[in-house]
Amino acid sequence: MLMVKLLARMPDLRQRVQTEHVPDESGHCRDCREAQWPCELYQIAVNAERLDTRGLRLSA
Ligand SMILES: [Zn+2]
């Protein structure tokens, strides 16, 4: 959750995660390699984006 909040405030880093953590031909994350996609980091970035577009703007 902390990681999500952190990424919600860092759109640049979030975008980089979403750019690099993409599935390869076998359905694994290109950056994590071993992990099935969507990997943990990618999901955190997606959740952070959701938080950014909803939550943080309201409380800012
Ligand atoms: Zn990954």
mmCIF file with all atom_site columns, C-alpha atoms and ligand atoms in Angstrom:
data_model
loop_
_atom_site.group_PDB
_atom_site.id
_atom_site.type_symbol
_atom_site.label_atom_id
_atom_site.label_alt_id
_atom_site.label_comp_id
_atom_site.label_asym_id
_atom_site.label_entity_id
_atom_site.label_seq_id
_atom_site.pdbx_PDB_ins_code
_atom_site.Cartn_x
_atom_site.Cartn_y
_atom_site.Cartn_z
_atom_site.occupancy
_atom_site.B_iso_or_equiv
_atom_site.pdbx_formal_charge
_atom_site.auth_seq_id
_atom_site.auth_comp_id
_atom_site.auth_asym_id
_atom_site.auth_atom_id
_atom_site.pdbx_PDB_model_num
ATOM   1  C  CA . MET A 1 1  ? 0.000  0.000   0.000   1.00 0.00 ? 1  MET A CA 1
ATOM   2  C  CA . LEU A 1 2  ? 2.857  2.329   0.838   1.00 0.00 ? 2  LEU A CA 1
ATOM   3  C  CA . MET A 1 3  ? 4.451  1.539   -2.513  1.00 0.00 ? 3  MET A CA 1
ATOM   4  C  CA . VAL A 1 4  ? 1.175  2.339   -4.242  1.00 0.00 ? 4  VAL A CA 1
ATOM   5  C  CA . LYS A 1 5  ? 0.946  5.724   -2.542  1.00 0.00 ? 5  LYS A CA 1
ATOM   6  C  CA . LEU A 1 6  ? 4.558  6.425   -3.408  1.00 0.00 ? 6  LEU A CA 1
ATOM   7  C  CA . LEU A 1 7  ? 4.031  5.645   -7.082  1.00 0.00 ? 7  LEU A CA 1
ATOM   8  C  CA . ALA A 1 8  ? 0.808  7.624   -7.115  1.00 0.00 ? 8  ALA A CA 1
ATOM   9  C  CA . ARG A 1 9  ? 2.903  10.705  -6.414  1.00 0.00 ? 9  ARG A CA 1
ATOM   10 C  CA . MET A 1 10 ? 5.562  9.805   -8.963  1.00 0.00 ? 10 MET A CA 1
ATOM   11 C  CA . PRO A 1 11 ? 3.920  9.666   -12.400 1.00 0.00 ? 11 PRO A CA 1
ATOM   12 C  CA . ASP A 1 12 ? 7.290  9.506   -14.186 1.00 0.00 ? 12 ASP A CA 1
ATOM   13 C  CA . LEU A 1 13 ? 8.410  6.400   -12.355 1.00 0.00 ? 13 LEU A CA 1
ATOM   14 C  CA . ARG A 1 14 ? 4.958  4.909   -12.705 1.00 0.00 ? 14 ARG A CA 1
ATOM   15 C  CA . GLN A 1 15 ? 5.022  5.407   -16.428 1.00 0.00 ? 15 GLN A CA 1
ATOM   16 C  CA . ARG A 1 16 ? 8.445  3.794   -16.657 1.00 0.00 ? 16 ARG A CA 1
ATOM   17 C  CA . VAL A 1 17 ? 7.215  0.732   -14.778 1.00 0.00 ? 17 VAL A CA 1
ATOM   18 C  CA . GLN A 1 18 ? 4.239  0.455   -17.110 1.00 0.00 ? 18 GLN A CA 1
ATOM   19 C  CA . THR A 1 19 ? 6.524  0.798   -20.124 1.00 0.00 ? 19 THR A CA 1
ATOM   20 C  CA . GLU A 1 20 ? 9.119  -1.748  -19.023 1.00 0.00 ? 20 GLU A CA 1
ATOM   21 C  CA . HIS A 1 21 ? 6.946  -4.321  -17.295 1.00 0.00 ? 21 HIS A CA 1
ATOM   22 C  CA . VAL A 1 22 ? 5.127  -5.690  -20.300 1.00 0.00 ? 22 VAL A CA 1
ATOM   23 C  CA . PRO A 1 23 ? 4.368  -9.321  -21.216 1.00 0.00 ? 23 PRO A CA 1
ATOM   24 C  CA . ASP A 1 24 ? 6.648  -11.279 -23.561 1.00 0.00 ? 24 ASP A CA 1
ATOM   25 C  CA . GLU A 1 25 ? 5.506  -14.004 -25.955 1.00 0.00 ? 25 GLU A CA 1
ATOM   26 C  CA . SER A 1 26 ? 5.169  -16.566 -23.157 1.00 0.00 ? 26 SER A CA 1
ATOM   27 C  CA . GLY A 1 27 ? 3.121  -14.315 -20.875 1.00 0.00 ? 27 GLY A CA 1
ATOM   28 C  CA . HIS A 1 28 ? 5.961  -13.460 -18.511 1.00 0.00 ? 28 HIS A CA 1
ATOM   29 C  CA . CYS A 1 29 ? 7.031  -9.973  -17.520 1.00 0.00 ? 29 CYS A CA 1
ATOM   30 C  CA . ARG A 1 30 ? 9.913  -8.709  -19.674 1.00 0.00 ? 30 ARG A CA 1
ATOM   31 C  CA . ASP A 1 31 ? 11.548 -6.888  -16.793 1.00 0.00 ? 31 ASP A CA 1
ATOM   32 C  CA . CYS A 1 32 ? 10.948 -9.387  -13.977 1.00 0.00 ? 32 CYS A CA 1
ATOM   33 C  CA . ARG A 1 33 ? 11.511 -12.314 -16.350 1.00 0.00 ? 33 ARG A CA 1
ATOM   34 C  CA . GLU A 1 34 ? 10.517 -15.068 -13.933 1.00 0.00 ? 34 GLU A CA 1
ATOM   35 C  CA . ALA A 1 35 ? 7.214  -13.511 -12.951 1.00 0.00 ? 35 ALA A CA 1
ATOM   36 C  CA . GLN A 1 36 ? 3.926  -14.132 -14.676 1.00 0.00 ? 36 GLN A CA 1
ATOM   37 C  CA . TRP A 1 37 ? 2.505  -10.958 -16.193 1.00 0.00 ? 37 TRP A CA 1
ATOM   38 C  CA . PRO A 1 38 ? 0.900  -8.816  -14.876 1.00 0.00 ? 38 PRO A CA 1
ATOM   39 C  CA . CYS A 1 39 ? 3.696  -8.841  -12.323 1.00 0.00 ? 39 CYS A CA 1
ATOM   40 C  CA . GLU A 1 40 ? 3.502  -7.323  -8.872  1.00 0.00 ? 40 GLU A CA 1
ATOM   41 C  CA . LEU A 1 41 ? 5.209  -4.077  -9.863  1.00 0.00 ? 41 LEU A CA 1
ATOM   42 C  CA . TYR A 1 42 ? 2.958  -3.553  -12.841 1.00 0.00 ? 42 TYR A CA 1
ATOM   43 C  CA . GLN A 1 43 ? -0.135 -4.081  -10.716 1.00 0.00 ? 43 GLN A CA 1
ATOM   44 C  CA . ILE A 1 44 ? 1.185  -1.635  -8.146  1.00 0.00 ? 44 ILE A CA 1
ATOM   45 C  CA . ALA A 1 45 ? 1.660  0.942   -10.908 1.00 0.00 ? 45 ALA A CA 1
ATOM   46 C  CA . VAL A 1 46 ? -1.877 0.384   -12.174 1.00 0.00 ? 46 VAL A CA 1
ATOM   47 C  CA . ASN A 1 47 ? -3.290 0.767   -8.672  1.00 0.00 ? 47 ASN A CA 1
ATOM   48 C  CA . ALA A 1 48 ? -1.191 3.868   -8.148  1.00 0.00 ? 48 ALA A CA 1
ATOM   49 C  CA . GLU A 1 49 ? -2.554 5.381   -11.345 1.00 0.00 ? 49 GLU A CA 1
ATOM   50 C  CA . ARG A 1 50 ? -6.090 4.714   -10.157 1.00 0.00 ? 50 ARG A CA 1
ATOM   51 C  CA . LEU A 1 51 ? -5.271 6.312   -6.823  1.00 0.00 ? 51 LEU A CA 1
ATOM   52 C  CA . ASP A 1 52 ? -3.727 9.319   -8.553  1.00 0.00 ? 52 ASP A CA 1
ATOM   53 C  CA . THR A 1 53 ? -6.669 9.983   -10.843 1.00 0.00 ? 53 THR A CA 1
ATOM   54 C  CA . ARG A 1 54 ? -9.203 9.622   -8.003  1.00 0.00 ? 54 ARG A CA 1
ATOM   55 C  CA . GLY A 1 55 ? -7.960 9.872   -4.454  1.00 0.00 ? 55 GLY A CA 1
ATOM   56 C  CA . LEU A 1 56 ? -5.015 12.221  -4.300  1.00 0.00 ? 56 LEU A CA 1
ATOM   57 C  CA . ARG A 1 57 ? -6.546 14.975  -6.372  1.00 0.00 ? 57 ARG A CA 1
ATOM   58 C  CA . LEU A 1 58 ? -9.503 15.159  -4.013  1.00 0.00 ? 58 LEU A CA 1
ATOM   59 C  CA . SER A 1 59 ? -7.387 15.470  -0.886  1.00 0.00 ? 59 SER A CA 1
ATOM   60 C  CA . ALA A 1 60 ? -4.795 17.787  -2.423  1.00 0.00 ? 60 ALA A CA 1
HETATM 61 ZN ZN . ZN  B 2 .  ? 7.602  -6.922  -13.917 1.00 0.00 ? 1  ZN  B ZN 1
#
